[in-house]
Short mmCIF file of N, CA and C in Angstrom, two decimals:
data_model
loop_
_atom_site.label_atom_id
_atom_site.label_comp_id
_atom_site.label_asym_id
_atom_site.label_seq_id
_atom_site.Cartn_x
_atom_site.Cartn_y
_atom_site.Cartn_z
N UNK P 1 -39.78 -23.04 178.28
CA UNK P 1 -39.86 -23.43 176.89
C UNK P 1 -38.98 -24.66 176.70
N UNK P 2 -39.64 -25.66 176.33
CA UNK P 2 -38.86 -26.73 175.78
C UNK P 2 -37.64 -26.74 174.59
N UNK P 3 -36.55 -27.23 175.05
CA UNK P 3 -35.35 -27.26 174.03
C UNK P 3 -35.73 -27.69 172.81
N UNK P 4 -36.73 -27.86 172.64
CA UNK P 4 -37.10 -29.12 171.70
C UNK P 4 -38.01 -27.29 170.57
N UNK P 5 -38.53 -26.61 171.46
CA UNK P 5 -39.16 -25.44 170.74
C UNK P 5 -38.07 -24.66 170.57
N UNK P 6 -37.32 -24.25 171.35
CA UNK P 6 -35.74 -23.47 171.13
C UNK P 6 -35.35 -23.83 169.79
N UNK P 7 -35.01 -24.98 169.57
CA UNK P 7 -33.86 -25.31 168.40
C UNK P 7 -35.25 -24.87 167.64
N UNK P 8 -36.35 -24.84 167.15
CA UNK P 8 -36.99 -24.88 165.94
C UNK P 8 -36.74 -23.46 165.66
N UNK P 9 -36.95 -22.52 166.94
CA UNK P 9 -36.90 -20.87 166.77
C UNK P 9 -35.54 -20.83 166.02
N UNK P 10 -34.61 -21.30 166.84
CA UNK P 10 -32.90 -20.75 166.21
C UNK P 10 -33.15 -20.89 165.07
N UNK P 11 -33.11 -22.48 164.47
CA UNK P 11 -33.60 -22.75 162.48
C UNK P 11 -34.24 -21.86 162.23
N UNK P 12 -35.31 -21.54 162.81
CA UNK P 12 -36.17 -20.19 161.46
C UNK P 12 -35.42 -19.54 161.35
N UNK P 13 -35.03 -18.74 162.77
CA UNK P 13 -34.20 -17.62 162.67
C UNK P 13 -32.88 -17.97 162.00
N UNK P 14 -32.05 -18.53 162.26
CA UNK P 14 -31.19 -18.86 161.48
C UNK P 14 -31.42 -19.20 159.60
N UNK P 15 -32.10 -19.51 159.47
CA UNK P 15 -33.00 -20.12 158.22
C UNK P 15 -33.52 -18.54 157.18
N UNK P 16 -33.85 -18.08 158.38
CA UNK P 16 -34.34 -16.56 157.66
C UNK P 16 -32.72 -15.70 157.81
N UNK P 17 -32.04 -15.84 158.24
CA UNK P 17 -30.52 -14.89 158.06
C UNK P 17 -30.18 -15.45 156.61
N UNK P 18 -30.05 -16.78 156.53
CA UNK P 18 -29.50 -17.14 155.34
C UNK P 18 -30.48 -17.46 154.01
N UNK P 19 -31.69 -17.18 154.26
CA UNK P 19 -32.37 -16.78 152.81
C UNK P 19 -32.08 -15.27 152.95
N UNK P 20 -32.58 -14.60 153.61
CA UNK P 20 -31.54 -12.88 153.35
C UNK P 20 -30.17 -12.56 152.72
N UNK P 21 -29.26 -13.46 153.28
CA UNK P 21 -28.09 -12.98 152.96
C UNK P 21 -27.85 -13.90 151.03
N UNK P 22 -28.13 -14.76 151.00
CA UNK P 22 -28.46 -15.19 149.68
C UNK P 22 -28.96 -14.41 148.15
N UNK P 23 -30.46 -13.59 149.21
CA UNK P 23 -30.92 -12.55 148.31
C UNK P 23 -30.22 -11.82 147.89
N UNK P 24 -29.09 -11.17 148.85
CA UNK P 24 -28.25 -10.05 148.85
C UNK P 24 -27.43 -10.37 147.82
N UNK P 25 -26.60 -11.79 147.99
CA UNK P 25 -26.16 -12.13 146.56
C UNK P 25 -26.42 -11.91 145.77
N UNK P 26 -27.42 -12.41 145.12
CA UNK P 26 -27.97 -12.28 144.35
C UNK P 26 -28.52 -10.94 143.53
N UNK P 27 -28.29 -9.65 144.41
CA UNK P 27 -28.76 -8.53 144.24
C UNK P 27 -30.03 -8.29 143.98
N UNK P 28 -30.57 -9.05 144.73
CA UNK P 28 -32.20 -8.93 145.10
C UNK P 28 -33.42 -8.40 146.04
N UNK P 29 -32.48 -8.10 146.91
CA UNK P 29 -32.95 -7.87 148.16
C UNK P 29 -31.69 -6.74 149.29
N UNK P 30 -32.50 -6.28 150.22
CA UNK P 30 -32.05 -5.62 151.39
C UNK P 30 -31.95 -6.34 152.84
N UNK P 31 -31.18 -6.13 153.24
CA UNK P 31 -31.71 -6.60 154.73
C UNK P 31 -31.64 -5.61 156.03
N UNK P 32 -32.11 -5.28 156.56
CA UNK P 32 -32.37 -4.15 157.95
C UNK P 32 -32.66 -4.81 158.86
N UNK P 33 -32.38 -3.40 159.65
CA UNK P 33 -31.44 -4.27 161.46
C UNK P 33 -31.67 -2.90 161.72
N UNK P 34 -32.14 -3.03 163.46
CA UNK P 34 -32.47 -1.87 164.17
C UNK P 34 -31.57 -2.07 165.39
N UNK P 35 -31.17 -0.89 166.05
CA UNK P 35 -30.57 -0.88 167.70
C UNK P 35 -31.67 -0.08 168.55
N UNK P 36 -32.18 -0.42 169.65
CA UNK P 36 -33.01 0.71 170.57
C UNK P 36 -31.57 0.81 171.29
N UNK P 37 -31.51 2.45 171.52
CA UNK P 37 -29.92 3.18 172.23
C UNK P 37 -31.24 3.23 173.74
N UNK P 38 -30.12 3.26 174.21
CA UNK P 38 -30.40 3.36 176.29
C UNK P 38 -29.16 3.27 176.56
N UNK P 39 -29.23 4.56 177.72
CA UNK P 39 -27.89 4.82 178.02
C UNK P 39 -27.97 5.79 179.72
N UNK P 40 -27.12 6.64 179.66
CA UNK P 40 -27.00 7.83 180.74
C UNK P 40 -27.93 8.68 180.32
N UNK P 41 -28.84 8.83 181.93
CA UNK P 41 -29.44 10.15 181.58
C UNK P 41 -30.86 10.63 180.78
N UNK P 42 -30.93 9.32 180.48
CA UNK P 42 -32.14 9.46 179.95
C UNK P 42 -31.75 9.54 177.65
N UNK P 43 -30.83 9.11 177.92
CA UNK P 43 -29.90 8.94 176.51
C UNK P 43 -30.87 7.96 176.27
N UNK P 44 -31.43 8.01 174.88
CA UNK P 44 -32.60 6.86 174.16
C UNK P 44 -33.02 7.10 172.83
N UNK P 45 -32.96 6.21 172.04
CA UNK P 45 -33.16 6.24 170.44
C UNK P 45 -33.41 5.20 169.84
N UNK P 46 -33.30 4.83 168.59
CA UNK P 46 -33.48 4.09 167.64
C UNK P 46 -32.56 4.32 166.46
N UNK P 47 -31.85 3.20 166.39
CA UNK P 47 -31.11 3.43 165.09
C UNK P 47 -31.51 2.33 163.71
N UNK P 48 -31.86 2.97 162.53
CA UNK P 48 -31.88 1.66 162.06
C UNK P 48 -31.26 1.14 160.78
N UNK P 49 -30.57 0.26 160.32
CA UNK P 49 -29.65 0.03 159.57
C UNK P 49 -30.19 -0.66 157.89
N UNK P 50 -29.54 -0.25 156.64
CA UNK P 50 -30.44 -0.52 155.74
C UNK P 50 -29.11 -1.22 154.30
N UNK P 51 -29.09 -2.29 154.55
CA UNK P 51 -27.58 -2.82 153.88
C UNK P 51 -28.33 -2.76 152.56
N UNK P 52 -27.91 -2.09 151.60
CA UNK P 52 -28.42 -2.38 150.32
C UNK P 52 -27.61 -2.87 149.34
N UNK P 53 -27.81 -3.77 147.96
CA UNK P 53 -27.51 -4.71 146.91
C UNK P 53 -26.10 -4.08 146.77
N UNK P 54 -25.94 -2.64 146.68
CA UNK P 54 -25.02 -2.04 146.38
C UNK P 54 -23.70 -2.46 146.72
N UNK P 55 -23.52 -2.57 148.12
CA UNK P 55 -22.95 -3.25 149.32
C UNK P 55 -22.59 -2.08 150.39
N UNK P 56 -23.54 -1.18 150.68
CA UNK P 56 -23.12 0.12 151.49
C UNK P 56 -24.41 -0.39 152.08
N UNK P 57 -24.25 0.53 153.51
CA UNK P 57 -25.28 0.56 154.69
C UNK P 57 -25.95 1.80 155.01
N UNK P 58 -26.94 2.02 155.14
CA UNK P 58 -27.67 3.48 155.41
C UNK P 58 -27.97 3.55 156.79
N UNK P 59 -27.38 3.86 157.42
CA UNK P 59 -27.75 4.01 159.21
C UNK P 59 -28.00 5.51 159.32
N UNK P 60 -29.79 5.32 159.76
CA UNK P 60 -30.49 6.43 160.11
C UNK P 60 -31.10 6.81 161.45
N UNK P 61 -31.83 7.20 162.33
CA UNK P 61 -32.19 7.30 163.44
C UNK P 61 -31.93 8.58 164.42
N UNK P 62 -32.34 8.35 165.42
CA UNK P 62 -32.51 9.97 166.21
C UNK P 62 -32.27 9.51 167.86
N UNK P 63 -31.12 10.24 168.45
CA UNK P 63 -30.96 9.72 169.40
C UNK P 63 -31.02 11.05 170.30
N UNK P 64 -31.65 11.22 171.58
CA UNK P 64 -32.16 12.18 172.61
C UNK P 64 -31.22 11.88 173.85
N UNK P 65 -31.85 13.09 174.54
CA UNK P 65 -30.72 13.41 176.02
C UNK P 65 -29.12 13.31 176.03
N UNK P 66 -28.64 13.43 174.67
CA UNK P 66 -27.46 14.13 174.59
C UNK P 66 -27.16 15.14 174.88
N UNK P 67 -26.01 15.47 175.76
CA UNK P 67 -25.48 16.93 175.86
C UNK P 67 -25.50 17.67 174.58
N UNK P 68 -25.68 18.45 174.24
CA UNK P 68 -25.13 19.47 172.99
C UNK P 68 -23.36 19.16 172.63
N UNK P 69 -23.64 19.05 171.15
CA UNK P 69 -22.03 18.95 170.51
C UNK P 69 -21.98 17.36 169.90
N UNK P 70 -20.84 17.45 169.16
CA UNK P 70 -20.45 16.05 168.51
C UNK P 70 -19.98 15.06 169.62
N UNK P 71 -20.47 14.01 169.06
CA UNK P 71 -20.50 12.91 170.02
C UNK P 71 -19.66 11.77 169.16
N UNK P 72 -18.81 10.91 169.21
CA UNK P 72 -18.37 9.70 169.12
C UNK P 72 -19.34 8.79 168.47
N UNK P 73 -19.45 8.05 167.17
CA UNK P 73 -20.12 6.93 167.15
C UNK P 73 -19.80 5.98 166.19
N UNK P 74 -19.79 4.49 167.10
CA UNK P 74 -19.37 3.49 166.68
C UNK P 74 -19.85 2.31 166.85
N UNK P 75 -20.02 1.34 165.65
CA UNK P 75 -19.95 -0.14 165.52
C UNK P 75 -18.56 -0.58 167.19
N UNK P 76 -19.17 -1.37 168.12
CA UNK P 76 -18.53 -2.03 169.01
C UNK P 76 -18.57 -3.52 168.38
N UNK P 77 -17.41 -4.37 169.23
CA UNK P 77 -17.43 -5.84 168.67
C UNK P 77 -18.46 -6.59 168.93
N UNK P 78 -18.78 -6.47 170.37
CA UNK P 78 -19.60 -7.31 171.13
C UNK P 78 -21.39 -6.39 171.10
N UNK P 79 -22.24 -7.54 171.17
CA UNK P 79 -23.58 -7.23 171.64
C UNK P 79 -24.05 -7.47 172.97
N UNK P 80 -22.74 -7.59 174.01
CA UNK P 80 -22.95 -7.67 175.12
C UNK P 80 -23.23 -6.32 176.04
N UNK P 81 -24.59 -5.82 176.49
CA UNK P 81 -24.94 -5.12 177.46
C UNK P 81 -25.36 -5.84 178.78
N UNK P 82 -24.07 -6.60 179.33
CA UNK P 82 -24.30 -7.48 180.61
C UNK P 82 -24.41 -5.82 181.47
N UNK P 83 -22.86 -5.09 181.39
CA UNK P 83 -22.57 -4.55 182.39
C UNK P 83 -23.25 -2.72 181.41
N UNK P 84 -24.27 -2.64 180.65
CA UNK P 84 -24.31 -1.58 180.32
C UNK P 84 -23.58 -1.51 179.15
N UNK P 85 -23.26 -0.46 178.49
CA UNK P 85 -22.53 -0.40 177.56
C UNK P 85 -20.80 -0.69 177.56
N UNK P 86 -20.13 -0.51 179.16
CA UNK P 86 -18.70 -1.16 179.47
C UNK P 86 -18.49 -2.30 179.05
N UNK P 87 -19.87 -3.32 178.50
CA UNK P 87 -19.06 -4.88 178.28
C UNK P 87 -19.61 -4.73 176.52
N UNK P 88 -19.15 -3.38 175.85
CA UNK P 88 -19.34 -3.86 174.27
C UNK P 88 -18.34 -4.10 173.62
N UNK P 89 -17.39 -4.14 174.62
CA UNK P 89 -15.69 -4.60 173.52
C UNK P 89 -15.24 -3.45 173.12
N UNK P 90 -14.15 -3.52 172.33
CA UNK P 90 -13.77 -2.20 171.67
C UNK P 90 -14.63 -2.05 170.24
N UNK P 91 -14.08 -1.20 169.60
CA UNK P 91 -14.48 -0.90 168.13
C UNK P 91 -14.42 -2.10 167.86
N UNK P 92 -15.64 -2.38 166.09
CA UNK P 92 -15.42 -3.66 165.35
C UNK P 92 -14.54 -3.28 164.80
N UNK P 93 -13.41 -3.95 164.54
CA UNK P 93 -12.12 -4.22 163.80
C UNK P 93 -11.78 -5.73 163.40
N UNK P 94 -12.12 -5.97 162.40
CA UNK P 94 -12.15 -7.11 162.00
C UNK P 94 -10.70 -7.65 161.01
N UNK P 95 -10.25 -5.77 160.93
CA UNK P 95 -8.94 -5.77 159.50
C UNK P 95 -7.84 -5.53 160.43
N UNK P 96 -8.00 -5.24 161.89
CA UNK P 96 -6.62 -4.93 162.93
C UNK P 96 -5.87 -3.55 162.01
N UNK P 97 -6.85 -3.17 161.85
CA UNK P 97 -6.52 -1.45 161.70
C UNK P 97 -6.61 -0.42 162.89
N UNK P 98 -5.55 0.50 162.61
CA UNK P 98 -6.02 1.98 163.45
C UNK P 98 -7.24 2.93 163.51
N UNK P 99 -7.75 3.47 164.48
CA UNK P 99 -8.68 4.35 164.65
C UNK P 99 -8.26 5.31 163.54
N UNK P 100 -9.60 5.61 162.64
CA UNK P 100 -9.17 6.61 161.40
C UNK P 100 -10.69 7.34 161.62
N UNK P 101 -11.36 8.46 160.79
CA UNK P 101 -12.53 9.01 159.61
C UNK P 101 -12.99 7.79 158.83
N UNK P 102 -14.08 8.33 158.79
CA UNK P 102 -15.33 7.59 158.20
C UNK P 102 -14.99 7.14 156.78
N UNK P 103 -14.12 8.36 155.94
CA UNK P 103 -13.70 8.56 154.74
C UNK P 103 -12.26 7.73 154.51
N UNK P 104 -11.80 7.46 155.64
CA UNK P 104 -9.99 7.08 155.53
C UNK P 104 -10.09 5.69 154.67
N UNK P 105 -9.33 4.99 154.48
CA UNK P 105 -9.63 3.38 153.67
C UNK P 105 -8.95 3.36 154.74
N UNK P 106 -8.10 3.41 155.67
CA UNK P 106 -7.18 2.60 157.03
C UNK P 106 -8.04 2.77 158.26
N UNK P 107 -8.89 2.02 158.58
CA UNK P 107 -9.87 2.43 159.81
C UNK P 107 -10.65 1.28 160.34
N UNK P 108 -10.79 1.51 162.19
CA UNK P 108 -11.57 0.43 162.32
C UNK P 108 -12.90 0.14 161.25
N UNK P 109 -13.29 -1.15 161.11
CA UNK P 109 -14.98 -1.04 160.49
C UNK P 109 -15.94 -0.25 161.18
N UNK P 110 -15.85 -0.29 162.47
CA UNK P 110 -16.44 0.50 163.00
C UNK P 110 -16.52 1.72 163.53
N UNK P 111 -15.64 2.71 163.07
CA UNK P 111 -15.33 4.26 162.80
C UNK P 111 -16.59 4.74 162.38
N UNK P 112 -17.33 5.14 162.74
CA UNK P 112 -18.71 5.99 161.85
C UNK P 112 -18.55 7.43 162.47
N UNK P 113 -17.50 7.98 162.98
CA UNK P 113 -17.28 9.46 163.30
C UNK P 113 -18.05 9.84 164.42
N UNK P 114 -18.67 11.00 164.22
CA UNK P 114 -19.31 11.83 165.40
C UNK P 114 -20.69 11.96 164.68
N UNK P 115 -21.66 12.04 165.58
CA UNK P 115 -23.18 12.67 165.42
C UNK P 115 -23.15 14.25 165.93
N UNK P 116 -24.12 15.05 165.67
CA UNK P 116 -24.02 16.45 166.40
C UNK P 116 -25.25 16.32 167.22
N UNK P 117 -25.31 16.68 167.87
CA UNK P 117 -26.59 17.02 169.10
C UNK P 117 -27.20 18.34 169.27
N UNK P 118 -28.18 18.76 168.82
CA UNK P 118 -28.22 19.88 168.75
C UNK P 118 -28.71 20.58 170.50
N UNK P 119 -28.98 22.26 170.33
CA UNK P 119 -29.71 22.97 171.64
C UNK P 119 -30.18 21.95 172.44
N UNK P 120 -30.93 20.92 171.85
CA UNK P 120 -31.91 20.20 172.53
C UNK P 120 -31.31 19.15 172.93
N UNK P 121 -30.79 18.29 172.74
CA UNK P 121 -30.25 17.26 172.42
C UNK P 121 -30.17 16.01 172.20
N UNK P 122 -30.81 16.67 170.88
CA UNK P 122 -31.18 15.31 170.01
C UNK P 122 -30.40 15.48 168.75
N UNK P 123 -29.91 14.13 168.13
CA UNK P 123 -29.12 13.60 167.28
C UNK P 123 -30.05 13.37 165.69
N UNK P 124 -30.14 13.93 164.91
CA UNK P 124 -30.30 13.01 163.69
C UNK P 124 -29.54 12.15 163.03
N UNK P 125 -29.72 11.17 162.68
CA UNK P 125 -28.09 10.37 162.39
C UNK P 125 -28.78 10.10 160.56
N UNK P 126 -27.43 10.00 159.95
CA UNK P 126 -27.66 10.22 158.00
C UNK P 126 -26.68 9.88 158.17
N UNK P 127 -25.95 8.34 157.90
CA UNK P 127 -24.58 7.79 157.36
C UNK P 127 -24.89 6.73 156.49
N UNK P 128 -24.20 6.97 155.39
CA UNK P 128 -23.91 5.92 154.20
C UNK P 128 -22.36 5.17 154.51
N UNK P 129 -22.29 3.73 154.69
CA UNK P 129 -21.04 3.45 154.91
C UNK P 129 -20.83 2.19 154.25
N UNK P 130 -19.69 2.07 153.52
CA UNK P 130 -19.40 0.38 153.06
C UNK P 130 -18.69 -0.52 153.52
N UNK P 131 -18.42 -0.34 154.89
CA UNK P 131 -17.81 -1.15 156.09
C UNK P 131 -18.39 -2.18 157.36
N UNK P 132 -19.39 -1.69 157.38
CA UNK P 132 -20.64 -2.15 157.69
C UNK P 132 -21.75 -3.60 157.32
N UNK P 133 -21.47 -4.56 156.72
CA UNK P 133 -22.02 -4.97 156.36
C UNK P 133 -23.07 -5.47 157.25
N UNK P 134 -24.80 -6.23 157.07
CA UNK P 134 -25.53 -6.99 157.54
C UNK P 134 -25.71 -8.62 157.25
N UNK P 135 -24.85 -8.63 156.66
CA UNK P 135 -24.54 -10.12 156.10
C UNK P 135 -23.03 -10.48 155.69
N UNK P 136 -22.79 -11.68 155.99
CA UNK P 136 -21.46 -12.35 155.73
C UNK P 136 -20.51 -12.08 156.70
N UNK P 137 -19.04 -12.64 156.37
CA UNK P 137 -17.76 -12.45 157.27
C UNK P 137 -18.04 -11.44 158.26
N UNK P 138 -18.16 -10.28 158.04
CA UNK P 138 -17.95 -9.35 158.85
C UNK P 138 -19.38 -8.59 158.98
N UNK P 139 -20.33 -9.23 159.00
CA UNK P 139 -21.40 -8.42 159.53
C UNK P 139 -21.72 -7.91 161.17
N UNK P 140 -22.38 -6.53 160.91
CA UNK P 140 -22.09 -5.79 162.20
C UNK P 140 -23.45 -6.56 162.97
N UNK P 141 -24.05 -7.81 162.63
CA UNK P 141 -25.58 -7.85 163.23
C UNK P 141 -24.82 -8.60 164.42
N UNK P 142 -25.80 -8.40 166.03
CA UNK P 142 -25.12 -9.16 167.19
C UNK P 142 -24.43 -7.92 167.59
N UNK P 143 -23.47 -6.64 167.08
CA UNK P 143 -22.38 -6.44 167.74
C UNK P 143 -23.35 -4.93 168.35
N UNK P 144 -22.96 -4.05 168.86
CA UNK P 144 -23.10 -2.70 169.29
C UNK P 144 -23.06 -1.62 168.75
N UNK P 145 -24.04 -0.83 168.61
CA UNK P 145 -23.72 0.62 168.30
C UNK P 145 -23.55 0.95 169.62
N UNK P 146 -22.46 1.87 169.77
CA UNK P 146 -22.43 3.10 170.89
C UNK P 146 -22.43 4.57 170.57
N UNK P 147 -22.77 5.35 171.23
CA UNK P 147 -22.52 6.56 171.29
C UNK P 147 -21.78 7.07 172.66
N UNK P 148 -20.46 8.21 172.50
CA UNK P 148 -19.96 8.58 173.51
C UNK P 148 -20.18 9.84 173.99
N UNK P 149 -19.49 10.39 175.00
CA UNK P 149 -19.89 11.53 175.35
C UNK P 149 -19.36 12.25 174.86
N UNK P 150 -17.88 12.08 174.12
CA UNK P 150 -17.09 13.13 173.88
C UNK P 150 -16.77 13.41 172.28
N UNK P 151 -16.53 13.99 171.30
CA UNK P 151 -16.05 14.17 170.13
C UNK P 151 -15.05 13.04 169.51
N UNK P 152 -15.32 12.42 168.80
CA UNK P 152 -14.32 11.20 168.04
C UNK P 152 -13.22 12.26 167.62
N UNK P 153 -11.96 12.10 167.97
CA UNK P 153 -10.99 13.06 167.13
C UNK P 153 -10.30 12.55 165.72
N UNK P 154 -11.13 11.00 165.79
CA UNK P 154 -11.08 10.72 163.88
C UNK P 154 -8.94 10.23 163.84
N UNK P 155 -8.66 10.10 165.01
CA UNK P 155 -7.56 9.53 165.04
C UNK P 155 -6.24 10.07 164.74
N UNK P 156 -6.78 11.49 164.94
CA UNK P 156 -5.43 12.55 164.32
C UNK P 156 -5.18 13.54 165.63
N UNK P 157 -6.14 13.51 167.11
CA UNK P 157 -5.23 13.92 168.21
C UNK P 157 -4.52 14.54 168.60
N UNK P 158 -3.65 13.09 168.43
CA UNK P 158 -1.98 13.09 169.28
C UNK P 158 -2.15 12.54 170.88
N UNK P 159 -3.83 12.23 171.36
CA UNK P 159 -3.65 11.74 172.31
C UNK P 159 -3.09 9.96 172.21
N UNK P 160 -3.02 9.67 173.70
CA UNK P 160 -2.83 7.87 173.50
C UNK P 160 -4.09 7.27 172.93
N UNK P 161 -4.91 7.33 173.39
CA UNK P 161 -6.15 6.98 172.68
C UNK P 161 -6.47 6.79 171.53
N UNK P 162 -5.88 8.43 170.58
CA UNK P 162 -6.44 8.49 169.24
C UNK P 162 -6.22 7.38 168.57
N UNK P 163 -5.50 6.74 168.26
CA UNK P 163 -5.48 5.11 167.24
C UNK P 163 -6.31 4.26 167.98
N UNK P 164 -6.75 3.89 169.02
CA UNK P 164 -7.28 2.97 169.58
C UNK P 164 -9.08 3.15 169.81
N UNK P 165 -9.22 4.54 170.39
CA UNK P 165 -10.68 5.26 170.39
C UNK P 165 -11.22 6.16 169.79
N UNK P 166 -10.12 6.70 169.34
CA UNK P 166 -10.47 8.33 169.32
C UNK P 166 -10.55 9.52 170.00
N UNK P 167 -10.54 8.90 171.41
CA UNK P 167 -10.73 9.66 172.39
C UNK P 167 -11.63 10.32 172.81
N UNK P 168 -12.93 9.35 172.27
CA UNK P 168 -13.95 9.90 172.33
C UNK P 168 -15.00 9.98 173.96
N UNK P 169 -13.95 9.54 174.90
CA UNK P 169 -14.65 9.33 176.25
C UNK P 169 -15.54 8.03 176.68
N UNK P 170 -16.51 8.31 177.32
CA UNK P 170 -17.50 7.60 178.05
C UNK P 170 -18.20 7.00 177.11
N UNK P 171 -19.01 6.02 177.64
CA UNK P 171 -20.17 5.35 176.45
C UNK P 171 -21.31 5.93 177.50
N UNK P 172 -21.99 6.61 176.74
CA UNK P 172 -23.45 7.19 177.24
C UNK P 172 -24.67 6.80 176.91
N UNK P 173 -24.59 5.98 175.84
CA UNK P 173 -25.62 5.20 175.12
C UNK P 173 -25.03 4.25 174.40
N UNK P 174 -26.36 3.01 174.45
CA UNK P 174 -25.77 1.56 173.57
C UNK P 174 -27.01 1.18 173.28
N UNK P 175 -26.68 0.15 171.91
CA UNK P 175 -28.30 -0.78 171.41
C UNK P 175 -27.77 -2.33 170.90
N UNK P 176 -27.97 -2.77 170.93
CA UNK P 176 -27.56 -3.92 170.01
C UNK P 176 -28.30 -3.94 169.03
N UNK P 177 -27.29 -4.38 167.75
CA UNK P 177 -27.84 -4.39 166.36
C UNK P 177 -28.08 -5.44 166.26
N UNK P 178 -29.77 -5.94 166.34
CA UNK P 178 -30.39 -7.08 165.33
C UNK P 178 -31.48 -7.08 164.36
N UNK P 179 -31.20 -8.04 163.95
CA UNK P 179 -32.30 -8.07 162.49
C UNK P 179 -33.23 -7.43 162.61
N UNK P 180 -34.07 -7.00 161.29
CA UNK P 180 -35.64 -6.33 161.83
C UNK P 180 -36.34 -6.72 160.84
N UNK P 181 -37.52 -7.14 161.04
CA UNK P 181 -38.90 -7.59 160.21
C UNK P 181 -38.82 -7.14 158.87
N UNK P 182 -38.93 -7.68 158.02
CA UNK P 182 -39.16 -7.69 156.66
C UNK P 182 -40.25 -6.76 156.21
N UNK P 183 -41.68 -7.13 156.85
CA UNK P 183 -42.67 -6.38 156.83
C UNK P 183 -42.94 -4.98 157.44
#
């Protein structure tokens, strides 16, 4: 592909982020963003993200081949799956806060707690969050959802971890969060 077709794609695309995020101003509009999760094991889903006028995010989706039990899940910095989910950075933390609950006001942005996995193990995911954004300074689009193997302990522990992870273990699944079709 010619550089010359590249730069026109980036402008749309770029061109279409910022008539979106405008709308949003304006309180006109939504913008949504999906992750496909792939991970260990046959770990695989869809998450998909729904920033509304309000300024909260609706992240919904169903993620499979989880062990049974609460699992860890978080906004990462990076949208890098060079090395798998090991190269997504840590949590988004954009405020250089401690690992907290979903509910805490002192918490990475990207704290979204634990999912449960049921017998089977599959995840329904239902989070409303206002940390999250899909537009502006701190939007989560580009960066990582992960899911871990182990229980987020929400930063109350007592391990070394808890302020930093949670201690939530392994990354068993990852997606990168980008934009998704209007239509």
């Amino acid at each position: 592909m010619s550089l010359y077709i590249q730069r026109l794609k980036q402008e749309n695309i770029s061109g279409s982020v910022r008539e979106r995020e405008r709308e949003m101003e304006a309180g006109k509009g939504t913008v949504k963003a999906v992750a496909l999760i792939v991970g260990d094991n046959n770990v695989k889903g869809s998450i998909h993200f729904l920033h509304q006028s309000n300024g909260t995010t609706h992240v919904s989706g169903r993620i499979t081949g989880l062990s049974p039990g609460l699992h860890g899940f978080h906004i990462h910095a990076l949208g890098d799956t060079t090395n798998g989910c090991n190269s997504t950075g840590p949590h988004f933390n954009p405020l250089n806060k401690h690992h907290g609950a979903p509910a805490d006001h002192h918490r990475h942005a990207g704290d979204l707690g634990n999912i449960l996995a049921g017998p089977d193990g599959v995840a329904e995911i239902s989070i409303t969050d206002s940390q999250i954004p899909l537009s502006g300074v701190h939007s989560i689009l580009g960066r990582a959802v992960v899911v871990h193997a182990d229980p987020d302990d929400l930063g109350r522990g007592g391990h070394e971890l808890s302020k930093t992870t949670g201690n939530a273990g392994a990354r068993v699944g990852c997606g990168i969060i980008g934009l998704q079709s209007s239509v």
